[in-house]
Every structure is written in C-alpha cells, then in structure tokens.
PDB file of C-alpha atoms and ligand atoms in Angstrom:
ATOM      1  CA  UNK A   1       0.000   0.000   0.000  1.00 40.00           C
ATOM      2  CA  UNK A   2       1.386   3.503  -0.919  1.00 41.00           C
ATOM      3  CA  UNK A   3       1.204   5.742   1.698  1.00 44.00           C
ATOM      4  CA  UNK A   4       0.837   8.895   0.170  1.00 48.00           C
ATOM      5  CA  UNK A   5      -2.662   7.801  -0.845  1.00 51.00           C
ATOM      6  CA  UNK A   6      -3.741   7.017   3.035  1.00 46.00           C
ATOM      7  CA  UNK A   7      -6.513   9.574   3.414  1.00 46.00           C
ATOM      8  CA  UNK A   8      -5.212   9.156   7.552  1.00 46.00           C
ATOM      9  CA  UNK A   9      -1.768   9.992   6.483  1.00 46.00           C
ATOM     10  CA  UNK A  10      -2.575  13.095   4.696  1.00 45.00           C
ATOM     11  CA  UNK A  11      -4.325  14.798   7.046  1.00 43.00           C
ATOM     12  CA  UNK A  12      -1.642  13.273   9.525  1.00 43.00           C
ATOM     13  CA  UNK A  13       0.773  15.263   7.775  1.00 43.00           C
ATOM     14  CA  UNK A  14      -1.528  18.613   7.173  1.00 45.00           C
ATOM     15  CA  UNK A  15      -1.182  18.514  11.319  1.00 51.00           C
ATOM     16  CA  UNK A  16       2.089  17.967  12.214  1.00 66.00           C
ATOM     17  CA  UNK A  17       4.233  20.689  13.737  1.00 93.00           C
ATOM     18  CA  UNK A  18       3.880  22.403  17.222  1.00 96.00           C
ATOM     19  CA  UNK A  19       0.863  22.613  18.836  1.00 97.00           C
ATOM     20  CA  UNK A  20       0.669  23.577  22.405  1.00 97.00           C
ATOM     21  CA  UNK A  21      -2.416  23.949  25.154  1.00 98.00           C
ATOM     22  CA  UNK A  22      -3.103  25.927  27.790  1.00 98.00           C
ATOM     23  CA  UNK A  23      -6.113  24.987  30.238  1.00 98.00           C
ATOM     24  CA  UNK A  24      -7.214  25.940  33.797  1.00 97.00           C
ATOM     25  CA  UNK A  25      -8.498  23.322  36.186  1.00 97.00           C
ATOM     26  CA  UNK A  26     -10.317  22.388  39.319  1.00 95.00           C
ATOM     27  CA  UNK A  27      -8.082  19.902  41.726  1.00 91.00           C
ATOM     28  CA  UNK A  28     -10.319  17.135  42.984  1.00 86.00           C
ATOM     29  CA  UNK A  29      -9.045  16.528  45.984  1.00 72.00           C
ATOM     30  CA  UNK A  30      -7.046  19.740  46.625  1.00 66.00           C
ATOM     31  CA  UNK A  31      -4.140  19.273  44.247  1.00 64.00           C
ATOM     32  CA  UNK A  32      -1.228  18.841  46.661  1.00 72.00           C
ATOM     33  CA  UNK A  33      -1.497  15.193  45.272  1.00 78.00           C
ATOM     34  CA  UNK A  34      -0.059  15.777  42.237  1.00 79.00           C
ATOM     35  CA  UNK A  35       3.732  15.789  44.165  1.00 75.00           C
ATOM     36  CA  UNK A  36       3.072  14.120  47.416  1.00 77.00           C
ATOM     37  CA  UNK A  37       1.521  10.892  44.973  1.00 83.00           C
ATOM     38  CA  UNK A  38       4.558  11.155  42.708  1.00 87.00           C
ATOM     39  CA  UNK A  39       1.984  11.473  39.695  1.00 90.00           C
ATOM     40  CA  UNK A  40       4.080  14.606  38.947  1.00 92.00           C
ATOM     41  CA  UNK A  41       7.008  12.727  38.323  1.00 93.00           C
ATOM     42  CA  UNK A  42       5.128   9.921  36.243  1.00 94.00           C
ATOM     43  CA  UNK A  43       3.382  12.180  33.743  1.00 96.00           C
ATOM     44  CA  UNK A  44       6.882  14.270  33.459  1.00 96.00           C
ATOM     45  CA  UNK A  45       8.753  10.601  32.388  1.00 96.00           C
ATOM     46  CA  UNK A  46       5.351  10.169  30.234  1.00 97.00           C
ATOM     47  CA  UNK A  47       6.020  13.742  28.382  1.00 97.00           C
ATOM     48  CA  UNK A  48       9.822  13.495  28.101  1.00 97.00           C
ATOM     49  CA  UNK A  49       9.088   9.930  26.228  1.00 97.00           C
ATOM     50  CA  UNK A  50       6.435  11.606  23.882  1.00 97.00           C
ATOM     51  CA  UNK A  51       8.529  14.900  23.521  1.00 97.00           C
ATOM     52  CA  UNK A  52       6.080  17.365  25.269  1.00 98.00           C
ATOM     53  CA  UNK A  53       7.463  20.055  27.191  1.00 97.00           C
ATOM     54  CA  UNK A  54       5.369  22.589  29.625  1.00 97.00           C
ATOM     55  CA  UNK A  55       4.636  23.736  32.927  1.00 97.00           C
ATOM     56  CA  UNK A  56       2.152  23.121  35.624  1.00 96.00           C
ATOM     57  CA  UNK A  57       0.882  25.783  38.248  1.00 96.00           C
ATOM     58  CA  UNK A  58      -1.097  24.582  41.219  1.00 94.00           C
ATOM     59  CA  UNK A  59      -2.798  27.806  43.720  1.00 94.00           C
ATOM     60  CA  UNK A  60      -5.682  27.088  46.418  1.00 91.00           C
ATOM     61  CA  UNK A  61      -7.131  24.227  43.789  1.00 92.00           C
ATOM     62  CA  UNK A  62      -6.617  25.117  40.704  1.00 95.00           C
ATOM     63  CA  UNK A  63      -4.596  23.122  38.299  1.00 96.00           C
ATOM     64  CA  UNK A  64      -3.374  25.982  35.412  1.00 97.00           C
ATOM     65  CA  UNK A  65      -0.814  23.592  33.051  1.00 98.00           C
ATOM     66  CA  UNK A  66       0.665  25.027  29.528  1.00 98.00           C
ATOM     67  CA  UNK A  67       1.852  21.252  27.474  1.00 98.00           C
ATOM     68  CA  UNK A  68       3.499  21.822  23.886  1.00 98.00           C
ATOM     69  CA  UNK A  69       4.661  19.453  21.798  1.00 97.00           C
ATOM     70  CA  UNK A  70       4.001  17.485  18.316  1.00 97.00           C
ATOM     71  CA  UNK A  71      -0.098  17.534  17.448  1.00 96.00           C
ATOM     72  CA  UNK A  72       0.322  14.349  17.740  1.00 96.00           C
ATOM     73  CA  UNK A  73       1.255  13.779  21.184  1.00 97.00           C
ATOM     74  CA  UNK A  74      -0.593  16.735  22.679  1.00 98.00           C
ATOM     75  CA  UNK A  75      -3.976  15.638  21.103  1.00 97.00           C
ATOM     76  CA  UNK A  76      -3.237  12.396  22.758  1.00 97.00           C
ATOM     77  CA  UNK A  77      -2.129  13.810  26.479  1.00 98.00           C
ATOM     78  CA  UNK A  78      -5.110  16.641  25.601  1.00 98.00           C
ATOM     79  CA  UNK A  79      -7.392  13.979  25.220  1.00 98.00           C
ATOM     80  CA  UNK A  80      -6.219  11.378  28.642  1.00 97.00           C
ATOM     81  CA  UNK A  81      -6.092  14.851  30.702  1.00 97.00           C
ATOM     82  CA  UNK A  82      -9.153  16.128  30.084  1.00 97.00           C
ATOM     83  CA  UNK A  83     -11.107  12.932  30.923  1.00 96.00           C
ATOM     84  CA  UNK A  84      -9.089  12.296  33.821  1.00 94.00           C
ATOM     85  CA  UNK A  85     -10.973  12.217  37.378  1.00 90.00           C
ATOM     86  CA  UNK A  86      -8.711  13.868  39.376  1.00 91.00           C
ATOM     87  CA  UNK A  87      -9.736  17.318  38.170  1.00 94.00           C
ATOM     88  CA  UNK A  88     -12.687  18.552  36.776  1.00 94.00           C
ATOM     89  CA  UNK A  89     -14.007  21.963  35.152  1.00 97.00           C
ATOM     90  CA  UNK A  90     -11.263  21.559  31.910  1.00 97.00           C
ATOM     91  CA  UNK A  91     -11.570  24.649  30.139  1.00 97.00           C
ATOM     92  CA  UNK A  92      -9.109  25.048  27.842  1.00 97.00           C
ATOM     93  CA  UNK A  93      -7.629  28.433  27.616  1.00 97.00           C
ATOM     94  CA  UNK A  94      -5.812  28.589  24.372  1.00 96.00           C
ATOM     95  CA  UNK A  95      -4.542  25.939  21.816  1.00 96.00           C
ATOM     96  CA  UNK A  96      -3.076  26.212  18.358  1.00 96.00           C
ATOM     97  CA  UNK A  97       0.109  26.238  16.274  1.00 96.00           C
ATOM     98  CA  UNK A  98       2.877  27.311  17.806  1.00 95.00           C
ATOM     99  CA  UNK A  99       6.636  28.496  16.158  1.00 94.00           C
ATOM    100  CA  UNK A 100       8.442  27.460  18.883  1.00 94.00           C
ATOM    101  CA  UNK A 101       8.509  25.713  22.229  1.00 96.00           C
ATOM    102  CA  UNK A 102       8.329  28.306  25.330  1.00 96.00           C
ATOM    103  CA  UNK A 103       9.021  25.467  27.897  1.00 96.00           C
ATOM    104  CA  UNK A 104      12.117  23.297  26.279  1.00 94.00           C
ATOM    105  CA  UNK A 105      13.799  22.833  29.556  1.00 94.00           C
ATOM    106  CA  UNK A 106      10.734  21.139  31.127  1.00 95.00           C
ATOM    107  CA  UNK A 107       9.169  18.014  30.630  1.00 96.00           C
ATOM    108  CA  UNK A 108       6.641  18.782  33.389  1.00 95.00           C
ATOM    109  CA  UNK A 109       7.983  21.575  35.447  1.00 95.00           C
ATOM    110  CA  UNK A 110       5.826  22.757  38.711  1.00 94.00           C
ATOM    111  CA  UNK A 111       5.139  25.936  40.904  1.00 94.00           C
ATOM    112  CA  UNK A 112       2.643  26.053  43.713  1.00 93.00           C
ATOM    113  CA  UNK A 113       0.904  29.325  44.646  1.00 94.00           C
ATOM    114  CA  UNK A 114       2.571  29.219  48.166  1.00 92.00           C
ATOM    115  CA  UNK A 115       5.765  29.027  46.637  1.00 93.00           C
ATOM    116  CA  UNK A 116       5.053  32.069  44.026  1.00 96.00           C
ATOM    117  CA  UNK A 117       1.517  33.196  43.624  1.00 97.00           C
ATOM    118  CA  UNK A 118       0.247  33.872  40.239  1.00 98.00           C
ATOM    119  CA  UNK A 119      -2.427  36.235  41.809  1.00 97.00           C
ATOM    120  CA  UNK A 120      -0.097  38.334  43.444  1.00 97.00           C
ATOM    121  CA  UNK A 121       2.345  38.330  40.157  1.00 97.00           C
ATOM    122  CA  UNK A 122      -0.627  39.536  38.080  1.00 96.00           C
ATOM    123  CA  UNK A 123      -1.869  42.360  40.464  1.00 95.00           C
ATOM    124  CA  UNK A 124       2.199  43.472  40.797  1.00 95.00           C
ATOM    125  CA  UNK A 125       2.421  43.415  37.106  1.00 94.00           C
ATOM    126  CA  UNK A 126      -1.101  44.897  36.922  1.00 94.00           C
ATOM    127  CA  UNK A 127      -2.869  41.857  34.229  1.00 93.00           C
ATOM    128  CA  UNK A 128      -5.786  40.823  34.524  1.00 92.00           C
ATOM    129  CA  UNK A 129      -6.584  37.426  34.891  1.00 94.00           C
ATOM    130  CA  UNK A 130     -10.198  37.328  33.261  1.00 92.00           C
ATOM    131  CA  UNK A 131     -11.338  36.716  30.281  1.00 90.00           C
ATOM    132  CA  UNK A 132      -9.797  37.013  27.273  1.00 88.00           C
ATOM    133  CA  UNK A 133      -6.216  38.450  28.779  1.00 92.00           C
ATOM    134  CA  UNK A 134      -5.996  35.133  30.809  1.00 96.00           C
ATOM    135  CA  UNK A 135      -4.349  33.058  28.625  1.00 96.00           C
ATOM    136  CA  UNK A 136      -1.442  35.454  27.834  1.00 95.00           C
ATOM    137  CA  UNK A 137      -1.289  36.985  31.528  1.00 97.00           C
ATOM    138  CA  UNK A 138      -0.777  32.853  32.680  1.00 98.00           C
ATOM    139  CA  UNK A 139       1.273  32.402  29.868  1.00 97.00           C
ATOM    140  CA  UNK A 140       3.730  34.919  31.127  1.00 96.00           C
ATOM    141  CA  UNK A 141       3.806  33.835  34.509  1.00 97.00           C
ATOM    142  CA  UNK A 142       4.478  30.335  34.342  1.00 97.00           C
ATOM    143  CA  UNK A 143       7.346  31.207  32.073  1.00 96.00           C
ATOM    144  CA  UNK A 144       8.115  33.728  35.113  1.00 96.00           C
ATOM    145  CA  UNK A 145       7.609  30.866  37.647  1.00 95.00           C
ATOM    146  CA  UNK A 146       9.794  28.468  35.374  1.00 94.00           C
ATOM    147  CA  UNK A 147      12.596  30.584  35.307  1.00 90.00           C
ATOM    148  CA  UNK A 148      12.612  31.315  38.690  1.00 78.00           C
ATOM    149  CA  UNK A 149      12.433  27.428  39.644  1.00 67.00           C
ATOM    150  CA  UNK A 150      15.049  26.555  37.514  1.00 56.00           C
ATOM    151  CA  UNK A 151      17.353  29.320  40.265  1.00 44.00           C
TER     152      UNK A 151
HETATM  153  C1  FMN B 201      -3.804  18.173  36.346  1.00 64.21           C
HETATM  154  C2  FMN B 201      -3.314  17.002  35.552  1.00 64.21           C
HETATM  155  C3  FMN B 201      -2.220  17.145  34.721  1.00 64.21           C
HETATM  156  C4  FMN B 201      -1.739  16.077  33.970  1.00 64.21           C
HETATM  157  N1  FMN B 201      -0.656  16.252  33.157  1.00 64.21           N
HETATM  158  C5  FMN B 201      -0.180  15.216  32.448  1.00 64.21           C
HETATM  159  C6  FMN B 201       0.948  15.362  31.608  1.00 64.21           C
HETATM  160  O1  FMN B 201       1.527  16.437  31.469  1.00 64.21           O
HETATM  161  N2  FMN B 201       1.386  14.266  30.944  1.00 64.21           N
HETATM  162  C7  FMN B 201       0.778  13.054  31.056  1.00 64.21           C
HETATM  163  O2  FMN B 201       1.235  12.083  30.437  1.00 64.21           O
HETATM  164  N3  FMN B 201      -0.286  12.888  31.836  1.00 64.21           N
HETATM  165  C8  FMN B 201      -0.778  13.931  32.531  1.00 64.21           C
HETATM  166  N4  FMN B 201      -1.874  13.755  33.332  1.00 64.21           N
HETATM  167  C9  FMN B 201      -2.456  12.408  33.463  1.00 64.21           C
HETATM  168  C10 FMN B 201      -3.349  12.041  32.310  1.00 64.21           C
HETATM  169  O3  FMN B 201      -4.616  12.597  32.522  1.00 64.21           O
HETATM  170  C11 FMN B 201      -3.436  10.502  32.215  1.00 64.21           C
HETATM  171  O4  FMN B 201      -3.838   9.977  33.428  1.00 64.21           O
HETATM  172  C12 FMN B 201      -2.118   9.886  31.858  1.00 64.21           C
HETATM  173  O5  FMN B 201      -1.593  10.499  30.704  1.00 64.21           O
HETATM  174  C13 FMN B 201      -2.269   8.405  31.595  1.00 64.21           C
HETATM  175  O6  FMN B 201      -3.119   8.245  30.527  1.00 64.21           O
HETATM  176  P1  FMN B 201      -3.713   6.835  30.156  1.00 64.21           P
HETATM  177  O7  FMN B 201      -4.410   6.370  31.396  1.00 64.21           O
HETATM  178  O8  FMN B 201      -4.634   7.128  29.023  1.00 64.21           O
HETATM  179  O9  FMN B 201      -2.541   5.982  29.812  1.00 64.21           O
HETATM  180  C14 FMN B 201      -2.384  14.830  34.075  1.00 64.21           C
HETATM  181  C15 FMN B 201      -3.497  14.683  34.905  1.00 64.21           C
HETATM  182  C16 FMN B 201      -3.972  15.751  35.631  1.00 64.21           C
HETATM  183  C17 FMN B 201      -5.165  15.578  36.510  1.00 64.21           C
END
C-alpha cells in the first residue's frame, strides 16, 4: 500500500508541527497530590518519552498547566487529561500552532501558589486574569515561575 494515498496519512501530515495547550483546572481533591503521589514525576517521564514540554501551576485548587509538543502527542495527552478524574471543570484556555517551544527545559515543570503566587504576580504586574487576557497573563507567569524554579 502507498502511503501517500492514506486519506489518515494526509491529514496526519496537514497537522504535524507544534501545537501547544493551555487549560485551567479544578483539583479534585485539593491538588497537593499531584507531588506528594509522585503522579508529577510519572506524567513528566510520560512527556519526556512523547517529547512534550510545559509547565504546571497549582494555587488554592486550581490546576493551570501550559503542554506543547508534536499535534500528535498533545492531542493524545489533551485527550487522557481532560477525561481524567482527578480534576474537573477543563476549560481550555488557548490551543493552536505554535513556532516554537516556550518550555524546552521542562518536561513537566511545577510551581505552587505558596511558593510564588500567580495572583499576586498579576496584580504586581497589573494583568488581569479574566477573560480574554488570561491566557497570555498565565502564559507569562508560568514562564516567570519556570525561570525562577530553575534558580
Ligand atoms: C492536572 C493534571 C495534569 C496532567 N498532566 C499530564 C501530563 O503532562 N502528561 C501526562 O502524560 N499525563 C498527565 N496527566 C495524566 C493524564 O490525565 C493521564 O492519566 C495519563 O496520561 C495516563 O493516561 P492513560 O491512562 O490514558 O494511559 C495529568 C493529569 C492531571 C489531573
């Protein structure tokens, strides 16, 4: 079989490239579980098998993660995370093309609100966190938060 004429192929092909997503969550239970399970270190080995890079931000129960990677393997991840039980309320904040990777050092890097609070960031940077600005004003701060971790 040629595989230039597999309809799956083609369209495989019209979607490769970078893709990334960026989603707000609700923790269910209260999302210290993501480290003190060791999930956090699981789904990083997971990413740095299927290439995926990005950063998660956990404050007072809610999950905020940025994942980039393939279209491939983030429809895949996309997909398992937003049918997973241990959060609920997915609402994906932006997803697309992307030109480059924003998060190459990090398979799964995290930052939790006690440690640096993207609330207090935003109001000290004066962004707004609602609506539309959201996804950039998060954007900016976990590559903030993923600098500073990596100090
Ligand atoms: C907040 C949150 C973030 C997650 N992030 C990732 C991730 O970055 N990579 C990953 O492989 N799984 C992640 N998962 C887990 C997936 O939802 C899923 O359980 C895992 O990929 C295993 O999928 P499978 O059961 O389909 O094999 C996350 C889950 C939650 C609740």
């Amino acid at each position: 079989m040629n595989a230039t004429f597999n309809p799956q192929r083609l369209i495989f092909g019209a979607s490769s490239g970078l893709r990334s997503v960026l989603y707000r969550s609700v923790a269910t239970p209260l999302g210290t579980w993501l480290l003190e399970s060791g999930a956090l270190d699981r789904f990083a080995a997971r990413n740095r098998e299927r290439h995926l890079t990005g950063f998660i931000h956990h404050e007072d129960g809610v999950f905020y993660q940025y994942i980039e990677g393939e279209a491939e393997a983030v429809a895949q991840v996309w997909h398992a995370i937003q049918n997973d039980p241990r959060h609920e309320g997915v609402t994906p904040l932006h997803l697309g093309p992307i030109p480059n990777r924003r998060f190459s050092r990090w398979a799964m890097g995290f930052n939790d609100g006690a440690k640096r609070s993207l609330h207090d960031w935003a109001a000290r940077s004066g962004l707004s966190l609602k609506g539309r600005r959201e996804a950039q004003a998060v954007g900016a701060f976990l590559e903030y938060a993923s600098g500073a971790a990596a100090r």
